Coordinates of C-alpha atoms in Angstrom, one line a residue:
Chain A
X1 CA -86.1 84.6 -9.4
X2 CA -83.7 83.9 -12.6
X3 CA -82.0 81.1 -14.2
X4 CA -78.4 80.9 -14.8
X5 CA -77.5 77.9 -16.9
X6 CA -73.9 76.9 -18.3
X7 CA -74.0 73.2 -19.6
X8 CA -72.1 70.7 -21.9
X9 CA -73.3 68.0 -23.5
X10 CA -72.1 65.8 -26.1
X11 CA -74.9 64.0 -28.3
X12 CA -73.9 61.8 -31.3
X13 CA -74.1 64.7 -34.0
X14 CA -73.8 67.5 -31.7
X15 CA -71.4 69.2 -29.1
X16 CA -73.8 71.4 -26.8
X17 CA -71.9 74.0 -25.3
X18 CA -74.0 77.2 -24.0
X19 CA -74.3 79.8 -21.0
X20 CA -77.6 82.1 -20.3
X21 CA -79.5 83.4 -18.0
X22 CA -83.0 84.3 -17.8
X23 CA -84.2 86.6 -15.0
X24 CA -87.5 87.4 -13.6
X25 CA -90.7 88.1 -15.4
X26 CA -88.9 88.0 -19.0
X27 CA -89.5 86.0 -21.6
X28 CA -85.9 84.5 -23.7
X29 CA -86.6 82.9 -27.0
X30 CA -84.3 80.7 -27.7
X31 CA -84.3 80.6 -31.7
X32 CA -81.7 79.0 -34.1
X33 CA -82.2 76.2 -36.8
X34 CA -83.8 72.9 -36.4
X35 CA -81.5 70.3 -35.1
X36 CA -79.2 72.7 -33.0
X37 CA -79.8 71.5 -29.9
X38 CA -82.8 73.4 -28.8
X39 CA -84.8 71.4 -27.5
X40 CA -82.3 69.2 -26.3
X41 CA -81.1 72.4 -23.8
X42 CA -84.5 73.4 -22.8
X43 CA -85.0 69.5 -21.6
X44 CA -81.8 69.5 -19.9
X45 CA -83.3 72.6 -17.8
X46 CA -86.6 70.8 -16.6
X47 CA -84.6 67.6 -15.9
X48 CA -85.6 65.5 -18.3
X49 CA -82.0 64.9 -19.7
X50 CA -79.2 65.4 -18.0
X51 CA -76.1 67.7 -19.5
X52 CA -72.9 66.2 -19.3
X53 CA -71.5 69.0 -17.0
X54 CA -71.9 72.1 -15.9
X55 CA -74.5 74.3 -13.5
X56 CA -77.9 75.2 -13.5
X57 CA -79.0 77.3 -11.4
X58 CA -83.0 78.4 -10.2
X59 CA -82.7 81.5 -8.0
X60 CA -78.9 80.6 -7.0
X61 CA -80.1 77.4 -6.0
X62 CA -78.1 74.2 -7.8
X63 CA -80.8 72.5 -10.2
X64 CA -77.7 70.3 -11.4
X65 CA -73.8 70.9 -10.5
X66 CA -71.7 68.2 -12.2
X67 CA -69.0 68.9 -10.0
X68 CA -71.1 68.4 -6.9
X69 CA -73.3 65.5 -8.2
X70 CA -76.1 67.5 -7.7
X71 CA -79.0 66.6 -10.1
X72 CA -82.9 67.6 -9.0
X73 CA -85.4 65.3 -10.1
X74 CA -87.7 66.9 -12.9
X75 CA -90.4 66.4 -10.3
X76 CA -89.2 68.6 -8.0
X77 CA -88.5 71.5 -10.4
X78 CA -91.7 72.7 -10.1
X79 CA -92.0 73.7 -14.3
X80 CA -94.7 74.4 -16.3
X81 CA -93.4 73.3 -19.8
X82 CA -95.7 73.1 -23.0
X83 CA -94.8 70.6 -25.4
X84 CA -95.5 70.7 -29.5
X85 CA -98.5 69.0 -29.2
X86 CA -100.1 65.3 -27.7
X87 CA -99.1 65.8 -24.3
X88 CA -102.3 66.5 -22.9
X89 CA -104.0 63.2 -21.1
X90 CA -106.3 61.5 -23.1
X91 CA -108.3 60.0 -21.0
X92 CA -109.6 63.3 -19.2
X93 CA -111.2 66.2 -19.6
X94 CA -109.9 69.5 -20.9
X95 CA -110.5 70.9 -17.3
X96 CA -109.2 67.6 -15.7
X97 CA -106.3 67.9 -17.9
X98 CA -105.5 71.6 -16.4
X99 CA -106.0 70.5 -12.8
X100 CA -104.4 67.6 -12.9
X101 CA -101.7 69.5 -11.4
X102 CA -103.2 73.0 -10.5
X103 CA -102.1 74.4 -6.9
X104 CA -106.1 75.9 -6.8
X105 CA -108.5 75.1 -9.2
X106 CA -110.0 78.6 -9.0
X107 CA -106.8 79.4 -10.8
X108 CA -108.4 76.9 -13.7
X109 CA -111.2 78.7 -14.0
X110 CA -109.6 82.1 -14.4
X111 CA -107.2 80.6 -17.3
X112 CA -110.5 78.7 -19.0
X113 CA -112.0 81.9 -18.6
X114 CA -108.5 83.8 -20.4
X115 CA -107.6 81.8 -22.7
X116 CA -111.8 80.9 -23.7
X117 CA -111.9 77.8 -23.8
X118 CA -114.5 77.4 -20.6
X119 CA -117.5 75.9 -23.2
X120 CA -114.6 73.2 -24.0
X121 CA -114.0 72.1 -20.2
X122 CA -115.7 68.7 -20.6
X123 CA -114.5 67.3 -23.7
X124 CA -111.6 65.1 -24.4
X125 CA -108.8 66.3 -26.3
X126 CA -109.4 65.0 -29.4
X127 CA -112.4 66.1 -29.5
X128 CA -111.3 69.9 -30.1
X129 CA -109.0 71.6 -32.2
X130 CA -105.3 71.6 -32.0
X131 CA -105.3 75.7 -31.0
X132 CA -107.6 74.4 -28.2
X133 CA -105.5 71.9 -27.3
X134 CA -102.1 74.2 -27.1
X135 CA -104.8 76.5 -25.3
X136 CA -105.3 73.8 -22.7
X137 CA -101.7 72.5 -22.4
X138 CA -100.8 76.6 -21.5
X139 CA -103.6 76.8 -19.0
X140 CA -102.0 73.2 -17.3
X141 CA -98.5 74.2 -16.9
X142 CA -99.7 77.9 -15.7
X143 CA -102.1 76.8 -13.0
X144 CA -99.4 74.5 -11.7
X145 CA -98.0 78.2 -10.4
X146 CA -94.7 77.4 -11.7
X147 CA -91.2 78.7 -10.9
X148 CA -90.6 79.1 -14.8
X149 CA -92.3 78.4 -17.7
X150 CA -90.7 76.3 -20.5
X151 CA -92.5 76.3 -24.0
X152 CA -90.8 74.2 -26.8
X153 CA -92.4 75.2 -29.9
X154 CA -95.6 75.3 -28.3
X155 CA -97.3 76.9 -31.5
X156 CA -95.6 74.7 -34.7
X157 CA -97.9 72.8 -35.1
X158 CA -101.2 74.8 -35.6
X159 CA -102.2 77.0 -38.9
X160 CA -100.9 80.5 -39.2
X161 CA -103.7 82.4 -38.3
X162 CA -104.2 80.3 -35.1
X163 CA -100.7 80.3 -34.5
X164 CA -100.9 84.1 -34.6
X165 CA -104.3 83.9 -32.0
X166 CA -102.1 82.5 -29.6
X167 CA -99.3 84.0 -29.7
X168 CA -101.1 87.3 -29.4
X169 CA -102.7 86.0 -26.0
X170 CA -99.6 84.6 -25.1
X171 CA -98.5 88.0 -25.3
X172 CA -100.8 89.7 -22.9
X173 CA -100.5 86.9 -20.3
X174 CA -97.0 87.5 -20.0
X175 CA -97.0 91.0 -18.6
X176 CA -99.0 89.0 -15.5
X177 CA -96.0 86.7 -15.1
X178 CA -93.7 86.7 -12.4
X179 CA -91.5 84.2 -13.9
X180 CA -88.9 83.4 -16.0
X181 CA -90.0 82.4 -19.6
X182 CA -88.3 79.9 -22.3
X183 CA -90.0 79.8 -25.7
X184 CA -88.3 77.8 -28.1
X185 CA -89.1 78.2 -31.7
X186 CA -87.4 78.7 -35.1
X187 CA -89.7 81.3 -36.4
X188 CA -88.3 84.6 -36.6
X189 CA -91.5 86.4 -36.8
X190 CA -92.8 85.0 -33.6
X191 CA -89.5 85.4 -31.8
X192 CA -89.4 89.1 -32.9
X193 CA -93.0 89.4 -31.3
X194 CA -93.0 87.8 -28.0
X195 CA -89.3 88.2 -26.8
X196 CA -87.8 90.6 -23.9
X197 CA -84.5 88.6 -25.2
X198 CA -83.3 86.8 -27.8
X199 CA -81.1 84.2 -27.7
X200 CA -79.5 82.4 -31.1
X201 CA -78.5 79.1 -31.1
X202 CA -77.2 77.4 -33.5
X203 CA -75.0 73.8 -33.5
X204 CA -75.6 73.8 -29.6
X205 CA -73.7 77.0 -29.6
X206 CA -74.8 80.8 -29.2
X207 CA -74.6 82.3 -32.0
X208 CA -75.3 85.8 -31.9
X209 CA -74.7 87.0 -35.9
X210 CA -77.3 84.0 -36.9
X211 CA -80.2 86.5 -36.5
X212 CA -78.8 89.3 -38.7
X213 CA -77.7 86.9 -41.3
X214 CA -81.2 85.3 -41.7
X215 CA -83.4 88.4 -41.4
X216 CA -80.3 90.0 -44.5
X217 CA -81.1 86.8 -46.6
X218 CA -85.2 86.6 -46.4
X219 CA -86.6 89.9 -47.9
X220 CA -90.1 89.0 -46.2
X221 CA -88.4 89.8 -42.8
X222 CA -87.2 93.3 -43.7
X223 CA -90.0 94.8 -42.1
X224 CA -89.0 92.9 -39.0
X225 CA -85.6 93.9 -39.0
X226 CA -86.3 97.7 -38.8
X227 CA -88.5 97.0 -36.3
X228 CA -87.1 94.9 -33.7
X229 CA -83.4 93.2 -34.2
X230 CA -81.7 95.5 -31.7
X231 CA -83.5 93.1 -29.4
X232 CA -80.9 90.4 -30.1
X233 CA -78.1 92.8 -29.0
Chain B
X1 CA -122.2 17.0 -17.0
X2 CA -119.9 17.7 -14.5
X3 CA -120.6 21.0 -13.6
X4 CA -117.6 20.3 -10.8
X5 CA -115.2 19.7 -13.1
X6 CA -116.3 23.5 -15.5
X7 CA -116.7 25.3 -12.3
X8 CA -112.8 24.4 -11.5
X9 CA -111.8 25.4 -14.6
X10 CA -113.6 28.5 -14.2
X11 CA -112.4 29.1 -11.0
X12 CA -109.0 28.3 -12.0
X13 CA -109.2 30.7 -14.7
X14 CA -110.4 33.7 -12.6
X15 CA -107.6 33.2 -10.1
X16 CA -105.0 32.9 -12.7
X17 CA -106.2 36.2 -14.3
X18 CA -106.4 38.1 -11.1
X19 CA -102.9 36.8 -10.3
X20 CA -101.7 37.7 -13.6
X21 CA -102.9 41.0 -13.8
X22 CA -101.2 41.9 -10.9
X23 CA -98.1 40.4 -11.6
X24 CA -97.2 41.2 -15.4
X25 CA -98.3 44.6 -14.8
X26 CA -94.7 44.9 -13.5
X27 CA -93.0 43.0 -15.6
X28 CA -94.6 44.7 -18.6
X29 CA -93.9 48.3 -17.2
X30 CA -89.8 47.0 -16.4
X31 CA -89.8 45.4 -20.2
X32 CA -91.2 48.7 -21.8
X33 CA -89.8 51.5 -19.9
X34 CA -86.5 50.6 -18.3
X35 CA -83.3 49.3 -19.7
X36 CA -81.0 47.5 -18.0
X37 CA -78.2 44.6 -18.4
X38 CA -79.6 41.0 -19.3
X39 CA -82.8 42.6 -20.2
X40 CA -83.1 40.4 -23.8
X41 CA -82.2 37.3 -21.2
X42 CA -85.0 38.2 -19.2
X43 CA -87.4 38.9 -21.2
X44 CA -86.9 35.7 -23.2
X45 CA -87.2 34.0 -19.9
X46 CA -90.7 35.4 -19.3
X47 CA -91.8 34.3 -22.7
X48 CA -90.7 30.4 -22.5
X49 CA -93.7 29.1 -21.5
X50 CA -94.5 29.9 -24.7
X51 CA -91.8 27.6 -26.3
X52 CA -91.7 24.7 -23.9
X53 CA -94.3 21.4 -24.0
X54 CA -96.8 22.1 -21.0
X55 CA -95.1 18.6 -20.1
X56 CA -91.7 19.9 -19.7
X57 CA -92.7 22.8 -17.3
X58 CA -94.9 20.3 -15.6
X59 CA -92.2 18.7 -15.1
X60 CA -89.7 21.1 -13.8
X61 CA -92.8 22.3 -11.2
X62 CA -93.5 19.0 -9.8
X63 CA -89.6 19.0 -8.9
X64 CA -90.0 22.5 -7.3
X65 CA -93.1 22.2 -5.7
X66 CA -92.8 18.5 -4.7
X67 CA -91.7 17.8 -0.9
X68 CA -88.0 18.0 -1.8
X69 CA -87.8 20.7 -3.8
X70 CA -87.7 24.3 -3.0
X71 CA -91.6 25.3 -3.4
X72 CA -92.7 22.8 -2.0
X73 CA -90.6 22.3 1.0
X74 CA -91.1 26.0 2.1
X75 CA -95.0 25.5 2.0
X76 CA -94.8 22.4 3.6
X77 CA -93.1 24.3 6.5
X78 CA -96.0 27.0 6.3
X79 CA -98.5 25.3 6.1
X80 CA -98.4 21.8 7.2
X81 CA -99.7 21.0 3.5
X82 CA -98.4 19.6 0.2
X83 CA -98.4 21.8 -3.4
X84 CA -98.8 18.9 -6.1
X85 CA -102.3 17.8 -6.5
X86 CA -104.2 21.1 -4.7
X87 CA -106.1 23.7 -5.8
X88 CA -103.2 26.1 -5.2
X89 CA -100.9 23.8 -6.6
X90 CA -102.5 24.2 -10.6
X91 CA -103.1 27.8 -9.6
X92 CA -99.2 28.5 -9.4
X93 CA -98.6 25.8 -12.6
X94 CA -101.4 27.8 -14.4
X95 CA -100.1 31.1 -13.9
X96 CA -96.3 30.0 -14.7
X97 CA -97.5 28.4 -18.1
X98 CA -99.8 31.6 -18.5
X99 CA -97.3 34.5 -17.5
X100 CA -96.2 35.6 -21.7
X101 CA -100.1 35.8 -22.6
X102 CA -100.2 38.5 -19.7
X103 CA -97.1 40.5 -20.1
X104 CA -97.0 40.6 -24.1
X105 CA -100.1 42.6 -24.5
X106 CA -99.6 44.6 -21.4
X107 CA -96.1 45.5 -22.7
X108 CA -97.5 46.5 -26.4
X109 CA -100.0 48.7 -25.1
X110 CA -97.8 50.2 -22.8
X111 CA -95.1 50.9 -25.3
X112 CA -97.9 52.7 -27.6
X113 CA -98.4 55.3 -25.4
X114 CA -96.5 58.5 -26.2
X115 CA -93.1 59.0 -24.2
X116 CA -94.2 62.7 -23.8
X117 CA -97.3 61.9 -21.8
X118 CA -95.3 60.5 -19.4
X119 CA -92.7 62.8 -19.2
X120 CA -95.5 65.2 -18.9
X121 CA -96.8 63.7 -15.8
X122 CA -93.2 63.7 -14.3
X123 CA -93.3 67.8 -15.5
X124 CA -96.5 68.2 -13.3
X125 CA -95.0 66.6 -10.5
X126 CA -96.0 62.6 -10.4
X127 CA -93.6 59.9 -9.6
X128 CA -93.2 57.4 -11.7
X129 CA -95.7 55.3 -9.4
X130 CA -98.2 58.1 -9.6
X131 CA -97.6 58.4 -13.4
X132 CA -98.2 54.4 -13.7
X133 CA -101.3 54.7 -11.7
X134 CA -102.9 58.2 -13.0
X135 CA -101.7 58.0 -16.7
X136 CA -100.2 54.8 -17.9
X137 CA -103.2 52.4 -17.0
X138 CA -105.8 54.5 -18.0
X139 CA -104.2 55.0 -21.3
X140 CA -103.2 50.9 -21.7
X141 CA -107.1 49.7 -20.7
X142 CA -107.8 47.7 -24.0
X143 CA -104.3 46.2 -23.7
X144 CA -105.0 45.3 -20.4
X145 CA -108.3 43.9 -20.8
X146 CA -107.3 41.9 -23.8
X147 CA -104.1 40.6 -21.9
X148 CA -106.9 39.1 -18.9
X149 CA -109.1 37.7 -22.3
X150 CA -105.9 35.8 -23.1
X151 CA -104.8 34.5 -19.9
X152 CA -108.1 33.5 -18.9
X153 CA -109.0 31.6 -22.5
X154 CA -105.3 30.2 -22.3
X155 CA -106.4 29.1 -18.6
X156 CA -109.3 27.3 -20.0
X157 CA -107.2 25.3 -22.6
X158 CA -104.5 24.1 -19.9
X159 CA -104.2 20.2 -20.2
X160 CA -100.9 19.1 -19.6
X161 CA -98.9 21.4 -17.4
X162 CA -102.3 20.8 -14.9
X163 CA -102.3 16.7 -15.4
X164 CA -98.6 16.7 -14.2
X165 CA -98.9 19.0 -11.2
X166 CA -102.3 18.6 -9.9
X167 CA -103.2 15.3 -11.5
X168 CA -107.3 14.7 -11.6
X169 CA -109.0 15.0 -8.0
X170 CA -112.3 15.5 -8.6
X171 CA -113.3 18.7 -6.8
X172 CA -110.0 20.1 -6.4
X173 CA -107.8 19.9 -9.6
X174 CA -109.7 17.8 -12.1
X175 CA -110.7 20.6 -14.9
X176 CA -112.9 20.5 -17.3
X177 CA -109.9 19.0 -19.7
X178 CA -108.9 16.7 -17.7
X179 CA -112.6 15.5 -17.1
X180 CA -113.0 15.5 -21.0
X181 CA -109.8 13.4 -21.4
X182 CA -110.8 11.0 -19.1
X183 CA -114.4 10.7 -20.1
X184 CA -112.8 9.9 -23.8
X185 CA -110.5 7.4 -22.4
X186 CA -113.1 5.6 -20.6
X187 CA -115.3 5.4 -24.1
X188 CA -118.0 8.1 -22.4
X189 CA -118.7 10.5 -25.4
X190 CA -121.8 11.5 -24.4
X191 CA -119.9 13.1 -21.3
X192 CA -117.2 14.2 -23.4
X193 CA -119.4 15.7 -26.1
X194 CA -121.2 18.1 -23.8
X195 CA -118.4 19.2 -21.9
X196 CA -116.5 19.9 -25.1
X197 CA -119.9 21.8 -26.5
X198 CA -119.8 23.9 -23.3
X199 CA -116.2 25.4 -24.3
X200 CA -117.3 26.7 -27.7
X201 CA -119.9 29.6 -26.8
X202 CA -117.5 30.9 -23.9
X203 CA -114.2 30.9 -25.9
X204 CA -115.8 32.1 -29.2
X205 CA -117.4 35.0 -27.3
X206 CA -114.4 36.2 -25.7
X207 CA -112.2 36.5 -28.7
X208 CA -114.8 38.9 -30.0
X209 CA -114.4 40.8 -27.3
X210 CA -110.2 40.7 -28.3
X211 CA -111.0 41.1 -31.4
X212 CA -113.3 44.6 -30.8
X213 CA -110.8 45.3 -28.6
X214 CA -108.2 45.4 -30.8
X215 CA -110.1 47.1 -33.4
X216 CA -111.0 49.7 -30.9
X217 CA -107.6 50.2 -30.0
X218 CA -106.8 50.7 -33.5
X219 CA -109.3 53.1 -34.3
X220 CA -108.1 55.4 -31.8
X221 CA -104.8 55.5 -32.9

C-alpha cells in the first residue's frame, strides 16, 4: 500500500503546488512553516477539500483524478486522521469515542491498554487531560484499521513534556503499523524524531533546503542536525 | 373555568411542537450547514412570521386553506372535509405563525458545534445523515429543547392568526385566548380572570427552564 499524490490548488494567499509519495509502513512528516499549506494538503488527501487538479492515488487506485472527474467521498477513504485537538464527541465516553468507529472493539481494548488510558474509559472528554484526549483521538482513528493514518499536528497543543510522552509512544506504535503515515507538524525536533521521511513544505511548495536553513539559523538544533538531517535527503 | 377551552390550547401546543420539531430540524440543518443560491431569501422567508400581524397571515391562510384555494381544495378532495374552523386547520396556522421560534434556536445551536466534529464523523465513515443523527443532535440538545419551550409558549399566546382561521368552536378551535377574549367581551371577568391566572404559573415555569437552559449551554462552552 502507498500514496502517490500530485495536486494543485489555488487558495486566496496561496498557490499549492506539490507531488509525494508515501509507501507502506513509513511515516512522512510533512514540516514547513505555519501557513504553507500544510494542512490544507493533508485535508485534500482524506477528502475533506478538494485540490483544484491533479491525482491522488491510494495503492494505484484514483482517490481524486481531475482529469477523470474522479473524487472519493472522505467516507469511503477509510482514514484515520487525528486532529489538533476537540474532535473527540462530547457527548460519549472515552471508550465510546474509540469505538464509535472501531472494525472490533477488542482492538479498543488493546489500544486503551497501549496507550493507558483504560482507568479513563468512562469519562467524558472534558473530563481528562488534553494528553488523554490526543491519547484517545490516536486510539479512534487506529481502531478504525485504517488504510493510512493522517495526523495534523496531533501534539501542538499539549505541554512539552506531554508532548514528548506521546510522541515517544507514538514512536513504538509505529513499528506495528502496516500503513502509510502523515504527521504534520512545524516542530523540527519532533520531525527529526518520528520520521522515516521528511518532507519540507513551504508556500505550498517542496522545499527541500528549508530544513538545513532552519536547523543553520537555531543553535538549539545543532545537536539535531548531527544527528539526523541526512533524513531529509 | 373552561377546562375545554385550556385543554385545546394545550393540545394545540403539543401538536405544534411535535410538528415543529420535526420540521425545522431540517430547515435549521440546510440554514447552518449548506450554502446555496437565494439562501438570504429563504431564510428571511422562514423568519416572517415574525414580522407580519398574526392578522395578515391569517389572512393569507384562510385564502389557501379555504375551499378555493390551494390547501384547502386538495384536502377537501382527500378528505371530504373543510380546513378553516378544525382542529387541523389552527394546527397548520399555528405551526406557520410558529415556524422562526423553532428554526432560530435549532440553527444557533447547530452552528456552535465545532466544524471538526463533524468532519470527524465523515473521517470515521458517517454520512451526513448518520453524522446528523449520531453527533449533531446529541451535541444541539439544549438548543433543541429550548426551541420546543419557545414554540410551545409562542403556541399558547396565539390569538389572532387562530381567530381568523379556526374562529371560536367550542371544543374544536376555541383556545384558551379566544375563550378569554370572549369571556371579556361579554363583561365575564370572573371567567376571564381565572383563565388568565391559569397562564401565569405554566409560562413563567417554562422560561426558567430556557433560561437554565441557556445558562447551561453557556457554561459548557
Amino acid at each position: 500500500m502507498s500514496i502517490n499524490l500530485s495536486i494543485k490548488k489555488k487558495l486566496k494567499f496561496l498557490d499549492i503546488d506539490i507531488s509525494f509519495s508515501c509507501p507502506d509502513g513509513k511515516l512522512l512528516v510533512m514540516i514547513g512553516p505555519s501557513g504553507g499549506g500544510k494542512t490544507t494538503i493533508i485535508r485534500m488527501l482524506a477528502g475533506l477539500d478538494k485540490p483544484d487538479e491533479g491525482k491522488i492515488l491510494f495503492n494505484n487506485r484514483a482517490w481524486f483524478d481531475s482529469r477523470k472527474g474522479i473524487s472519493v467521498p472522505v467516507q469511503k477513504r477509510r482514514l484515520g486522521y487525528v486532529f489538533q485537538d476537540y474532535t473527540l464527541f462530547p457527548h460519549l465516553s472515552l471508550y465510546d469515542n474509540a469505538a464509535f468507529a472501531a472494525y472490533d472493539k477488542k482492538d479498543v481494548d488493546e489500544l486503551f491498554e497501549l496507550f493507558r488510558i483504560s482507568h479513563l474509559r468512562d469519562r467524558k472528554p472534558h473530563m481528562v487531560s488534553g494528553g488523554e484526549r490526543q491519547r484517545c483521538a490516536i486510539c479512534q482513528a487506529i481502531a478504525r484499521r485504517p488504510k493510512a493514518l493522517l495526523l495534523d499536528e496531533p501534539f501542538s497543543a499539549l505541554d512539552v513534556v506531554t508532548r514528548r510522552g506521546l510522541r515517544e509512544e507514538l514512536k513504538n506504535l509505529k513499528e506495528k503499523f502496516s500503513f502509510p503515515t502523515i504527521y504534520v507538524t512545524h516542530d523540527i525536533n519532533e520531525a527529526l524524531y518520528l520520521a522515516d521521511e521528511i518532507f519540507p513544505v513551504v508556500d505550498g511548495k517542496a522545499d527541500y533546503g528549508w530544513m538545513q536553513r532552519t536547523v543553520a539559523r537555531d543553535q538549539s538544533l545543532r545537536a539535531a542536525r548531527e544527528t539526523r538531517l541526512t533524513l531529509a535527503y | 373555568m373552561d377546562y375545554t377551552a385550556l385543554y385545546i390550547t394545550l393540545k394545540l401546543a403539543m401538536v405544534t411542537t411535535v410538528v415543529l420539531m420535526i420540521l425545522a430540524a431540517p430547515m435549521a440543518y440546510m440554514l447552518a450547514f449548506t450554502a446555496f443560491p437565494g439562501k438570504s431569501l429563504v431564510e428571511a422567508l422562514i423568519y416572517l412570521p415574525t414580522a407580519l400581524p398574526p392578522t395578515v397571515i391569517g389572512f393569507y391562510l384562510i385564502i389557501l386553506m379555504g375551499p378555493k384555494g390551494i390547501a384547502g381544495s386538495a384536502w377537501g378532495s382527500i378528505t371530504g372535509g373543510s380546513l378553516l374552523f378544525t382542529f387541523t386547520g389552527i394546527v397548520i396556522a399555528s405551526v406557520i405563525y410558529s415556524i422562526p421560534y423553532a428554526v432560530q434556536p435549532m440553527k444557533a445551536a447547530f452552528q456552535k458545534l465545532d466544524r471538526r466534529l463533524l468532519e470527524n464523523a465523515y473521517v470515521l465513515g458517517l454520512s451526513r445523515k448518520s453524522a446528523f443523527f449520531r453527533v449533531i443532535l446529541p451535541n444541539s440538545l439544549n438548543g433543541i429543547v429550548a426551541a420546543s419551550v419557545l414554540v410551545f409558549l409562542h403556541s399558547i399566546g396565539a390569538f389572532g392568526v387562530l381567530m381568523m382561521v379556526g374562529g371560536s368552536m367550542p371544543g374544536e378551535t376555541r383556545v384558551a385566548s379566544i375563550a378569554i377574549y370572549e369571556a371579556v367581551e361579554s363583561m365575564d371577568y370572573h371567567k376571564a380572570g381565572i383563565l388568565s391566572l391559569s397562564f401565569i404559573p405554566i409560562s413563567y415555569a417554562f422560561l426558567l427552564l430556557v433560561n437554565r437552559l441557556n445558562k447551561d449551554s453557556s457554561n459548557v462552552n
